[in-house]
Short mmCIF file of C-alpha atoms and ligand atoms in Angstrom, two decimals:
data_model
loop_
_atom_site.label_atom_id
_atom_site.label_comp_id
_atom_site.label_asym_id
_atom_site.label_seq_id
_atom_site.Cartn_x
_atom_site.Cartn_y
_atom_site.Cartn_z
CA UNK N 13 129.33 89.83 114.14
CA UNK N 14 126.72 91.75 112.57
CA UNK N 15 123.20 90.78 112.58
CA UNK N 16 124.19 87.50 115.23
CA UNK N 17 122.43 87.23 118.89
CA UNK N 18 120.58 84.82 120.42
CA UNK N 19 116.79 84.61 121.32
CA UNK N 20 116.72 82.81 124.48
CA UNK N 21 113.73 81.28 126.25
CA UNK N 22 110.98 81.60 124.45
CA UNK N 23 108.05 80.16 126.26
CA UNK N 24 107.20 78.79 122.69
CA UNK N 25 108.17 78.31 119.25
CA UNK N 26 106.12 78.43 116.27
CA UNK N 27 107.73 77.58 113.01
CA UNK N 28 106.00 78.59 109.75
CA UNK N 29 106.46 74.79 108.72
CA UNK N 30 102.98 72.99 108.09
CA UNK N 31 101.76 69.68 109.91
CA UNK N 32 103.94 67.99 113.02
CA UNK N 33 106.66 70.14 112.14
CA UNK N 34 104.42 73.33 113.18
CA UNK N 35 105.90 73.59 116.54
CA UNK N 36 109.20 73.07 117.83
CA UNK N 37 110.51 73.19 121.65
CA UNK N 38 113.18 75.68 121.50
CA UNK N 39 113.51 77.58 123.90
CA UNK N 40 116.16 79.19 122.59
CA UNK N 41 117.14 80.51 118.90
CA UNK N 42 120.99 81.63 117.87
CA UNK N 43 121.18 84.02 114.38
CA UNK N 44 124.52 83.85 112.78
CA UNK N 45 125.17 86.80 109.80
CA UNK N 46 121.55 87.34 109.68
CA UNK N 47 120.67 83.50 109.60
CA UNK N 48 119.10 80.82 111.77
CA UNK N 49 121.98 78.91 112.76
CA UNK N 50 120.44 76.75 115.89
CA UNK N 51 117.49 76.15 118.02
CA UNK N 52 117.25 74.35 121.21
CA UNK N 53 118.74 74.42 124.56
CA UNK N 54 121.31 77.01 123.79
CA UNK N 55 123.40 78.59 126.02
CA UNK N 56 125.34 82.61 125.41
CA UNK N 57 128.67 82.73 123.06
CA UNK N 58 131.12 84.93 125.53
CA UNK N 59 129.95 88.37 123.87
CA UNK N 60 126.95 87.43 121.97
CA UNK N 61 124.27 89.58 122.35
CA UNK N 62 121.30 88.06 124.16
CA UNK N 63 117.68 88.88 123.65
CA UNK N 64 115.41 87.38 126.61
CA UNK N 65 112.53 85.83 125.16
CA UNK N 66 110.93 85.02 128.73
CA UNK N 67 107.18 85.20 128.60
CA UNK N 68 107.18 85.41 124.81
CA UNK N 69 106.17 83.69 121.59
CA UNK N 70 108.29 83.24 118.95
CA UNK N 71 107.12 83.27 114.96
CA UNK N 72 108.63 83.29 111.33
CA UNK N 73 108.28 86.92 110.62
CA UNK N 74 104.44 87.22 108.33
CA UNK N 75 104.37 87.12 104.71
CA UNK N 76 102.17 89.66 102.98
CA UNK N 77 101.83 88.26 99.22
CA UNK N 78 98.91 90.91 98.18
CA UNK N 79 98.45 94.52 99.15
CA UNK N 80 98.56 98.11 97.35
CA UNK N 81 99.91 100.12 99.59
CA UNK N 82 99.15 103.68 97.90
CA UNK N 83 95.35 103.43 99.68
CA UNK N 84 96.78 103.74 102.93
CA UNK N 85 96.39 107.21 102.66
CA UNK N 86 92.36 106.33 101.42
CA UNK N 87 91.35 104.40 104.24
CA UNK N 88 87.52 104.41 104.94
CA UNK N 89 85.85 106.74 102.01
CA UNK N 90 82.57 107.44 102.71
CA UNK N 91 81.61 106.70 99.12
CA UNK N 92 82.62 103.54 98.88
CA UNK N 93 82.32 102.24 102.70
CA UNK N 94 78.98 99.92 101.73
CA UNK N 95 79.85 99.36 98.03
CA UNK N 96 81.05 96.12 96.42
CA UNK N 97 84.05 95.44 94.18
CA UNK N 98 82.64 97.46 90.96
CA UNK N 99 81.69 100.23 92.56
CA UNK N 100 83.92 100.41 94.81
CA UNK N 101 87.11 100.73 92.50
CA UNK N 102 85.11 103.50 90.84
CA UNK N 103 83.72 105.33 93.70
CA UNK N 104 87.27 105.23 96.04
CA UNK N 105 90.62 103.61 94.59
CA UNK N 106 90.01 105.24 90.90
CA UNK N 107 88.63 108.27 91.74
CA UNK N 108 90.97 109.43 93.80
CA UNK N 109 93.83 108.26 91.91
CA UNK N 110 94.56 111.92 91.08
CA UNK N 111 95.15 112.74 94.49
CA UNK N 112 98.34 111.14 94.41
CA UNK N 113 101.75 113.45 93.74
CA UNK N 114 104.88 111.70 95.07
CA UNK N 115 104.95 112.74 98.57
CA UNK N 116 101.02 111.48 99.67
CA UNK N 117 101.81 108.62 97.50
CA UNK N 118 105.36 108.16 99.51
CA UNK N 119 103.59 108.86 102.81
CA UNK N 120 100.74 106.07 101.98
CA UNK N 121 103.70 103.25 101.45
CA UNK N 122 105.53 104.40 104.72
CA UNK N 123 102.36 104.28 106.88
CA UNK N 124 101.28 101.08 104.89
CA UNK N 125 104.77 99.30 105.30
CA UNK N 126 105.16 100.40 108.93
CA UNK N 127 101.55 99.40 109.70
CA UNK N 128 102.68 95.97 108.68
CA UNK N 129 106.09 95.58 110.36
CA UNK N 130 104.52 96.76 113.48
CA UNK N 131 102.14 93.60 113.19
CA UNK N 132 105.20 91.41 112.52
CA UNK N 133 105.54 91.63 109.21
CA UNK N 134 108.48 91.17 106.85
CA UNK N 135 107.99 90.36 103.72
CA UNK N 136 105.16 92.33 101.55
CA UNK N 137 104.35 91.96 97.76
CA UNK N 138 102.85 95.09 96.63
CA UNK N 139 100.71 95.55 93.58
CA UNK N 140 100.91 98.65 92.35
CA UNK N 141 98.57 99.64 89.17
CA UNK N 142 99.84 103.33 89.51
CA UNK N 143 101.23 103.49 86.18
CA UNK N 144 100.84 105.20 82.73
CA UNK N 145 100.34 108.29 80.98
CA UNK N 146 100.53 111.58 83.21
CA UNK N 147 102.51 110.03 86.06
CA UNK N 148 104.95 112.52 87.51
CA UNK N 149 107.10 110.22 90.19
CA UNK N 150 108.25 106.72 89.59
CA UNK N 151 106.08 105.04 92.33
CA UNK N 152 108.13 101.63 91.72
CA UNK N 153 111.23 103.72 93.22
CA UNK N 154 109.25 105.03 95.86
CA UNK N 155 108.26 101.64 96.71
CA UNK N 156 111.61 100.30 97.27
CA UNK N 157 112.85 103.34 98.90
CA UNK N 158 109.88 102.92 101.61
CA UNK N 159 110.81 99.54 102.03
CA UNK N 160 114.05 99.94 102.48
CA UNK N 161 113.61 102.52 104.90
CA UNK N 162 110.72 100.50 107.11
CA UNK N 163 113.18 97.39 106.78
CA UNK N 164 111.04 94.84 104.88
CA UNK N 165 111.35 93.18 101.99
CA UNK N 166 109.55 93.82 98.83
CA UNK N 167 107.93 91.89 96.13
CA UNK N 168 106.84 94.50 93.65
CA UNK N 169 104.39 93.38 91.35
CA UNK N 170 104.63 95.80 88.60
CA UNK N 171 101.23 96.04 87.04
CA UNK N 172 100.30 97.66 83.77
CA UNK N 173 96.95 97.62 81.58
CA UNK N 174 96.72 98.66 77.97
CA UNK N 175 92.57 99.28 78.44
CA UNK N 176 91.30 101.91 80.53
CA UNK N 177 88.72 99.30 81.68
CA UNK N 178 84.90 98.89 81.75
CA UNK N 179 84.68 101.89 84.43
CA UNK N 180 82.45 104.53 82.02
CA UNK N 181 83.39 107.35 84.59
CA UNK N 182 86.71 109.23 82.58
CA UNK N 183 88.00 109.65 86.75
CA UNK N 184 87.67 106.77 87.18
CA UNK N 185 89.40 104.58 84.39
CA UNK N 186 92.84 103.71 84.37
CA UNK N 187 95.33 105.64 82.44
CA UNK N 188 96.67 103.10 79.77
CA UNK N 189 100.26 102.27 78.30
CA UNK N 190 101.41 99.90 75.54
CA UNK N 191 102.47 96.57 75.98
CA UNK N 192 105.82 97.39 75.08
CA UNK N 193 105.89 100.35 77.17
CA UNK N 194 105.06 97.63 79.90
CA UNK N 195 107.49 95.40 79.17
CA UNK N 196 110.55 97.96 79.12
CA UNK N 197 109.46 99.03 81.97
CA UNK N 198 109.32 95.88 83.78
CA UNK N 199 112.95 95.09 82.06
CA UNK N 200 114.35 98.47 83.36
CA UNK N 201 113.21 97.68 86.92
CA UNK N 202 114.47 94.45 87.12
CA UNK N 203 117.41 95.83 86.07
CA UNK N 204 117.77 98.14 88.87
CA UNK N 205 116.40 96.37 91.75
CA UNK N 206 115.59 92.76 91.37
CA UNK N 207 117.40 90.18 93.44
CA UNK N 208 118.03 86.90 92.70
CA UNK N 209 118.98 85.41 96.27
CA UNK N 210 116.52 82.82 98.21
CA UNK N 211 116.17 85.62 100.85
CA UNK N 212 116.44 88.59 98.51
CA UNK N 213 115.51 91.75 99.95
CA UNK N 214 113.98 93.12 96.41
CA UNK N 215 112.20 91.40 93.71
CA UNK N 216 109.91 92.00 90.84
CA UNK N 217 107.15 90.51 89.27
CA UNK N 218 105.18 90.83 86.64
CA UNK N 219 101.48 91.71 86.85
CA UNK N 220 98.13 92.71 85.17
CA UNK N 221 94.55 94.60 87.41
CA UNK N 222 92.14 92.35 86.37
CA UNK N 223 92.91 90.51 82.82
CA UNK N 224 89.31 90.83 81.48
CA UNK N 225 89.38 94.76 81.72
CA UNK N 226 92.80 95.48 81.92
CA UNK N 227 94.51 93.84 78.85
CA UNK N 228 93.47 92.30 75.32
CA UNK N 229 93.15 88.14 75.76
CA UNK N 230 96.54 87.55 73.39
CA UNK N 231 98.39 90.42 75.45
CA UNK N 232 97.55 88.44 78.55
CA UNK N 233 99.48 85.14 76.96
CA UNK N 234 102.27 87.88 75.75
CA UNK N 235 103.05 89.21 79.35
CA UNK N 236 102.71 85.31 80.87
CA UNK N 237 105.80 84.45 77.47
CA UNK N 238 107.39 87.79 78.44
CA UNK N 239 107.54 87.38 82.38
CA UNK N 240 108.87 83.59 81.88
CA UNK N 241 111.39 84.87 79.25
CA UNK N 242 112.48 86.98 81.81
CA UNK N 243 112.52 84.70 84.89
CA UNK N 244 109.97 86.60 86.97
CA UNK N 245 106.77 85.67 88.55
CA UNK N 246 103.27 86.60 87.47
CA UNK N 247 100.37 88.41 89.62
CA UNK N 248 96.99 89.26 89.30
CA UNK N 249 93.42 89.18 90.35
CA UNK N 250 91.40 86.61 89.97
CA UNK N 251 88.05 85.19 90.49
CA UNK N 252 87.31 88.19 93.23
CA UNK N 253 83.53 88.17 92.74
CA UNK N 254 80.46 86.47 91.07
CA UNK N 255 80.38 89.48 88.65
CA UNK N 256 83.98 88.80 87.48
CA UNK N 257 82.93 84.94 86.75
CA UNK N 258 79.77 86.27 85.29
CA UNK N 259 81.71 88.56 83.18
CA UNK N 260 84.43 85.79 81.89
CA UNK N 261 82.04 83.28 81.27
CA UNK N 262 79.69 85.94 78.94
CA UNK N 263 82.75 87.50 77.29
CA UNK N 264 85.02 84.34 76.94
CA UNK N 265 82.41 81.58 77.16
CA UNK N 266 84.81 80.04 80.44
CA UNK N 267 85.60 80.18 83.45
CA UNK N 268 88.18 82.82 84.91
CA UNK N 269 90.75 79.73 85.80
CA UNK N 270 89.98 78.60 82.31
CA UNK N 271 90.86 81.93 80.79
CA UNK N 272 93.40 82.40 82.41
CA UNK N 273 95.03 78.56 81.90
CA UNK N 274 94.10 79.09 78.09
CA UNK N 275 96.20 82.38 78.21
CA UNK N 276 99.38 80.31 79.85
CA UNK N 277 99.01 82.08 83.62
CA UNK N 278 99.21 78.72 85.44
CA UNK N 279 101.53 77.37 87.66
CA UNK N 280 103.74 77.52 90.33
CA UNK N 281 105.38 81.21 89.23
CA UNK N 282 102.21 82.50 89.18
CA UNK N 283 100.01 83.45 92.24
CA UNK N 284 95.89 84.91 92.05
CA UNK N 285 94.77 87.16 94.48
CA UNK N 286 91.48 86.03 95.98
CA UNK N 287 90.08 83.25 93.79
CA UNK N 288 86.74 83.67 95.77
CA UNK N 289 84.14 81.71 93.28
CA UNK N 290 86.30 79.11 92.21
CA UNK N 291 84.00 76.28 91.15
CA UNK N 292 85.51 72.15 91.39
CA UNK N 293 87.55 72.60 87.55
CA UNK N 294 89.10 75.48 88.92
CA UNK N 295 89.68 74.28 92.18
CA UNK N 296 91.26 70.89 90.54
CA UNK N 297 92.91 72.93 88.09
CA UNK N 298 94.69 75.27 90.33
CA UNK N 299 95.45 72.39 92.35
CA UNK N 300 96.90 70.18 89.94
CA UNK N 301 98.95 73.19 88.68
CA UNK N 302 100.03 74.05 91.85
CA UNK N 303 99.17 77.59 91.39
CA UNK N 304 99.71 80.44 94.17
CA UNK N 305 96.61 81.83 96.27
CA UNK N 306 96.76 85.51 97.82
CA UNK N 307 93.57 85.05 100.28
CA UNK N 308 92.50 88.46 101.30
CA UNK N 309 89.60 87.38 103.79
CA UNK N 310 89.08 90.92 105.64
CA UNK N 311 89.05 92.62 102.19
CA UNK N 312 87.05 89.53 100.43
CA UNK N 313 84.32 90.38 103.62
CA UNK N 314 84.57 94.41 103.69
CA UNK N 315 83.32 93.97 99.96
CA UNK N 316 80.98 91.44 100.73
CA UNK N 317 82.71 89.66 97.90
CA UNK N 318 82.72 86.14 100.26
CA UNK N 319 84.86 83.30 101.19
CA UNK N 320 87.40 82.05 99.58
CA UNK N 321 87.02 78.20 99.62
CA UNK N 322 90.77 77.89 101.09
CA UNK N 323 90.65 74.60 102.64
CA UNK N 324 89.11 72.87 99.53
CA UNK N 325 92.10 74.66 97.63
CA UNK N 326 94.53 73.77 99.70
CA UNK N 327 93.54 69.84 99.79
CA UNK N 328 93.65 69.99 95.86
CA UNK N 329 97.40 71.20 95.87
CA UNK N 330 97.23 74.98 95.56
CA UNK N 331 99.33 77.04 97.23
CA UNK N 332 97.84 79.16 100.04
CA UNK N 333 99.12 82.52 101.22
CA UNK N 334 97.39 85.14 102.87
CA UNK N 335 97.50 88.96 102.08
CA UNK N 336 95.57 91.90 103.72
CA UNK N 337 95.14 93.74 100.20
CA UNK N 338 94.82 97.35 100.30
CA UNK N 339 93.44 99.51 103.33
CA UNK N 340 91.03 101.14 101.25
CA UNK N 341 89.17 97.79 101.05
CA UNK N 342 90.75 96.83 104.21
CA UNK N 343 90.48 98.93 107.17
CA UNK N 344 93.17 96.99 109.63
CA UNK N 345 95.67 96.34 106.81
CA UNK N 346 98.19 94.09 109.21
CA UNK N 347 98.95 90.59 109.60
CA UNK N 348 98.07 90.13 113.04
CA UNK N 349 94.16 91.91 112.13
CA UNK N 350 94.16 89.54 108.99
CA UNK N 351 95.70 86.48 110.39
CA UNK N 352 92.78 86.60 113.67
CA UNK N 353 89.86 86.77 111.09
CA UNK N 354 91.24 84.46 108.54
CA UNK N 355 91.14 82.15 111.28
CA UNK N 356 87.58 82.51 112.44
CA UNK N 357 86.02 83.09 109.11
CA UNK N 358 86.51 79.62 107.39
CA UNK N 359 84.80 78.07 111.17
CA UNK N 360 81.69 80.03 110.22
CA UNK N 361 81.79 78.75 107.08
CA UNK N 362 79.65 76.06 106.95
CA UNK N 363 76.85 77.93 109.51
CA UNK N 364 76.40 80.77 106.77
CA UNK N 365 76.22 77.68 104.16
CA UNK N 366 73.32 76.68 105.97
CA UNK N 367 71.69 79.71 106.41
CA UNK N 368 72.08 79.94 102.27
CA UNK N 369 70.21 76.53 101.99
CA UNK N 370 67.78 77.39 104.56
CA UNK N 371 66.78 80.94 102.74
CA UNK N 372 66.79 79.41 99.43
CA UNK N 373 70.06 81.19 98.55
CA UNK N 374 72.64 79.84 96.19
CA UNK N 375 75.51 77.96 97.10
CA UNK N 376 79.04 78.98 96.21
CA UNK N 377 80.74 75.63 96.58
CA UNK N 378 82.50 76.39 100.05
CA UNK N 379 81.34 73.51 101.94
CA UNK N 380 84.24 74.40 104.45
CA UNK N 381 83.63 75.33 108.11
CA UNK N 382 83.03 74.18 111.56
CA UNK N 383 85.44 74.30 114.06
CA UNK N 384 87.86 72.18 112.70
CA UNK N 385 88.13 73.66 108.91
CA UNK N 386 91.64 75.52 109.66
CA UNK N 387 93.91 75.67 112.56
CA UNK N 388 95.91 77.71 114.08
CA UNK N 389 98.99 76.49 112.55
CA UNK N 390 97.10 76.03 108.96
CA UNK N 391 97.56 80.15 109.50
CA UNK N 392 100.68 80.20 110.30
CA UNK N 393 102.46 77.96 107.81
CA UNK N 394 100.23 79.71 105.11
CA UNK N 395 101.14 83.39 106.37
CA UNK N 396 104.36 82.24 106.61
CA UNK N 397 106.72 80.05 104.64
CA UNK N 398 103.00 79.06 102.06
CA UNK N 399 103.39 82.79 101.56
CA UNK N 400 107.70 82.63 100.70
CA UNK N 401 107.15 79.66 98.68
CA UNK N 402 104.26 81.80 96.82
CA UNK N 403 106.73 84.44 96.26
CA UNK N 404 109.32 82.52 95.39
CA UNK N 405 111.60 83.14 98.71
CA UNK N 406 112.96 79.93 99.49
CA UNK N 407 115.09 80.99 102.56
CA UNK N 408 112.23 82.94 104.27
CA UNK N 409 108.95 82.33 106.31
CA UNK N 410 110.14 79.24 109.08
CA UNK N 411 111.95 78.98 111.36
CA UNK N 412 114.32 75.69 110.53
CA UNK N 413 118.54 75.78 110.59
CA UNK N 414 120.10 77.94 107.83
CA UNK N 415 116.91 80.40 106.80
CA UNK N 416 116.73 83.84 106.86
CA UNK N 417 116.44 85.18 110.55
CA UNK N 418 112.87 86.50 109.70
CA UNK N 419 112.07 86.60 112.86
CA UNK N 420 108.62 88.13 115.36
CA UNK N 421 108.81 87.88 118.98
CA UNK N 422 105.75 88.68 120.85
CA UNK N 423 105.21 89.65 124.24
CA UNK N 424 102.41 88.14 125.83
CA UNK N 425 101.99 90.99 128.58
CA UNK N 426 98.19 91.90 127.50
CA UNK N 427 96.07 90.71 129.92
CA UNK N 428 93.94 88.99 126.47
CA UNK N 429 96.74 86.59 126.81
CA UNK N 430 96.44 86.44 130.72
CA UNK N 431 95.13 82.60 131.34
CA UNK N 432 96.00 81.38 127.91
CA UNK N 433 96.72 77.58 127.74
CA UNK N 434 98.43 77.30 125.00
CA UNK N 435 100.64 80.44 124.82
CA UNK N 436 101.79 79.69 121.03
CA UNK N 437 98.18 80.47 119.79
CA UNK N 438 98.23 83.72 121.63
CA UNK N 439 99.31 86.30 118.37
CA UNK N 440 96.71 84.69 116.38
CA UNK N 441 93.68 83.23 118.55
CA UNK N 442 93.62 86.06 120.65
CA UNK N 443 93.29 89.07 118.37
CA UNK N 444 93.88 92.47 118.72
CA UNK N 445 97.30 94.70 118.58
CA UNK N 446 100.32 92.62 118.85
CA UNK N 447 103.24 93.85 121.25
CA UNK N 448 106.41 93.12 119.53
CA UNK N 449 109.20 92.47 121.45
CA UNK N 450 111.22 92.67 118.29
CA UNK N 451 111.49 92.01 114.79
CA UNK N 452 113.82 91.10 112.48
CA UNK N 453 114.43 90.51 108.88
CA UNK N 454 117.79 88.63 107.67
CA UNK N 455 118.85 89.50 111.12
CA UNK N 456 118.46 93.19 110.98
CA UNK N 457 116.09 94.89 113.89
CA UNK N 458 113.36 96.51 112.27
CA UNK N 459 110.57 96.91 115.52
CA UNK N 460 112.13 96.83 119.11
CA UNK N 461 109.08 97.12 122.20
CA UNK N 462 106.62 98.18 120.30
CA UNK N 463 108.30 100.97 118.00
CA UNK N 464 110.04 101.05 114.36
CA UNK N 465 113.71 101.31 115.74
CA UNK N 466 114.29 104.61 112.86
CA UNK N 467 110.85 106.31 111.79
CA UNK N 468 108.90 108.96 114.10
CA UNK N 469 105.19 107.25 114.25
CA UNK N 470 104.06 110.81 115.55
CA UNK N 471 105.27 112.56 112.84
CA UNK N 472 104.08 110.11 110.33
CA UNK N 473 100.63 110.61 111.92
CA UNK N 474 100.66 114.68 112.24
CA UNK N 475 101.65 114.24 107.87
CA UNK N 476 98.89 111.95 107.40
CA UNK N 477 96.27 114.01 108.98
CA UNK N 478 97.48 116.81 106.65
CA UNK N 479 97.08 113.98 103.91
CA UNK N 480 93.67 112.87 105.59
CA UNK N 481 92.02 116.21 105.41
CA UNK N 482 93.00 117.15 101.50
CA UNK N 483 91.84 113.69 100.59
CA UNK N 484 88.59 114.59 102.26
CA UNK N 485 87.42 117.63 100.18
CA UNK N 486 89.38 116.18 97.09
CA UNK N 487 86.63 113.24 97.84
CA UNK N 488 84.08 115.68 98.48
CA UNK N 489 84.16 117.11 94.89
ZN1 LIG U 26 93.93 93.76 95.39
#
């Protein structure tokens, strides 16, 4: 049968599920049509293909719910390397906006989507604000061709503003549309791709930049009555930086979490990327509201933007998912990169609270850290089946009887793993490239040893440092 084998002998088992549930014994795994069908003690079907698993760790293929994968091709511009949020969007992701024609905007999603799978990734939700006036390729078909050709599943959140925001530079503002020019869009695209199955390979969403800037306050309630009318989630940014609370609570006399409750974006269809300064209301109310988080902690530090307060969200009831955002902000734009400092970050938490106190400095509210703040398997689950649940996926992200085979086996033949204890910790604790035995999504081999089983990674690079060098003196200018 197509997309049926069995996984057998993991050394362990890890299974996206949160608490006691985390791990399971295995060692063995059997995919039926591209489904989970049993774990345990499992011995070969006469003719079932057999993948041995010996000296490897078995996960629930990551969940990416944030990223924009055009700025692959934008990755470390030297005039916006030290900048924060503001500047930054003007000096790199909106400047060279122009840059893009269909094939570097094509190449940035394949080298963005591949980067991923090859960190065991199989499920990304890409927010894409290339839209408007002047475009000259539909970048939503791109997306889903890429996709499809990498072998992952895609989330696309469609975004759309009808302000060319507070940027004052004209190359750097973003070309508006209408509403309704929004909305049809959206409507023609879920027409075309969107999926409604629990482990749908294609999906839409609906989604805004940043509401303050992007849209008028009553169009942001129109697009959260429009997406529900239509049955699709909702997607935006959120709460990224001081400025942006600073900004909402000068402009709208509230917080962002209030604005954006006020203006009917609350709930468990909807999902914020970052909510970095969330303050105790916010925190309750995303909580109570069971609200979606994208955490973006490499991106959240290579702004200097801060830490998320993830553990205080998650007690309150929120939703947690983790995404790498997009390489322009976020130099190692994988899982496994994100996943390893995600982990770390909220234990230092608490010592950089004290340092605040100690120099006088002004606390955020993340009273997190220490070395018991988040585990390992806090991680998983929320790079895993938190992030399906976020997305709406209800088949995908653990590894449990009758899900989607989403599956990453990793090979623990580094010697950073040499001398590890506790082997299922390995792809997280110990950092650095993952070597993928395999991975698969709804059964299907996308990564076998290391390498995408259909695209050329040499000739992907030779393109992109064609791409590389005409980005350079387009930057230049
Ligand atoms: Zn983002």
């Amino acid at each position: 049968m197509d997309n049926s084998f069995l996984i057998r002998n993991a050394q362990a088992l890890m299974t996206g599920l949160p608490g006691a549930a985390a791990r399971h014994a295995g060692p063995s795994l059997r995919v039926v049509n591209g489904r989970i069908d049993a774990i345990g003690t499992l011995e070969a079907l006469p003719g079932e293909e057999v993948i041995d698993a010996q000296g490897c760790v078995v996960y629930p293929a990551w969940v990416n719910t944030h990223h924009h994968l055009f700025q692959s091709m934008i990755k470390g511009d030297p005039h916006g390397i030290n900048c924060s949020l503001g500047d930054w969007l003007e000096a790199t992701p909106y400047r060279l906006r122009p840059a893009f024609d269909e094939a570097t905007f094509r190449l940035a999603a394949r080298t963005g989507l591949l980067e991923l799978a090859l960190s065991g990734c199989g499920t990304v939700a890409d927010h894409n604000y290339l839209y408007g006036p002047g475009m000259t390729f539909d970048p939503s078909a791109v997306l889903f061709e890429e996709a499809a050709r990498v072998g992952v599943r895609l989330v696309l959140c469609r975004a759309g503003a009808t302000r060319t925001t507070r940027y004052e530079n004209e190359h750097a503002s973003v070309p508006a549309e209408s509403l309704e020019q929004i909305f049809t869009d959206i409507q023609r695209l879920k027409h075309l791709y969107h999926e409604d199955g629990d482990n749908a390979m294609r999906r839409v969403a609906v989604a805004t930049t940043i509401p303050f800037h992007a849209l008028h306050p009553h169009e942001f309630r129109d697009m959260a009555r429009f997406a529900r009318s239509e049955g699709l989630r909702m997607h935006t940014h959120l709460n990224e930086t001081i400025a942006d609370r600073e900004f909402s609570q000068d402009l709208h006399g509230m917080s962002p979490v209030a604005f954006a409750e006020k203006h009917e974006w609350m709930g468990p269809d909807v999902w914020f990327a970052h909510m970095v300064k969330p303050d105790a209301d916010e925190i309750a109310t995303l909580g109570a509201s069971q609200t979606g988080i994208a955490h973006c902690a490499q991106s959240n530090g290579r702004l200097g933007s801060g830490i998320a307060p993830i553990p205080a969200l998650a007690r309150a009831g929120a939703r947690i998912s983790l995404g790498v955002d997009g390489a322009a902000s976020n130099e190692a734009a994988d899982m496994a990169s994100e996943t390893h400092f995600c982990w770390l970050v909220h234990r230092a938490g608490r010592g950089s609270q004290t340092m605040a106190g100690a120099l006088g400095g002004k606390a955020d509210g993340n009273t997190d850290g220490g070395a018991d703040a988040v585990t390992i398997e806090d991680i998983v689950h929320w790079g895993t089946s938190g992030g399906a649940q976020v997305l709406g996926l209800p088949a995908v992200g653990s590894l449990e009887c009758g899900k989607a085979a989403d599956i990453a086996i990793y090979k623990l033949d580094h010697p950073r793993y040499f001398g590890l204890l506790d082997p299922a910790i390995g792809p997280v604790a110990s950092g650095g490239t993952p070597n993928l035995r395999a991975l698969f999504v709804n059964g299907r081999k996308v990564v076998e040893n290391g390498k995408h089983v259909g695209i050329d990674t040499e000739q992907l690079r030779a393109d992109a440092i064609e791409v590389a060098h005409r980005m350079r003196a387009f930057s230049a200018n």
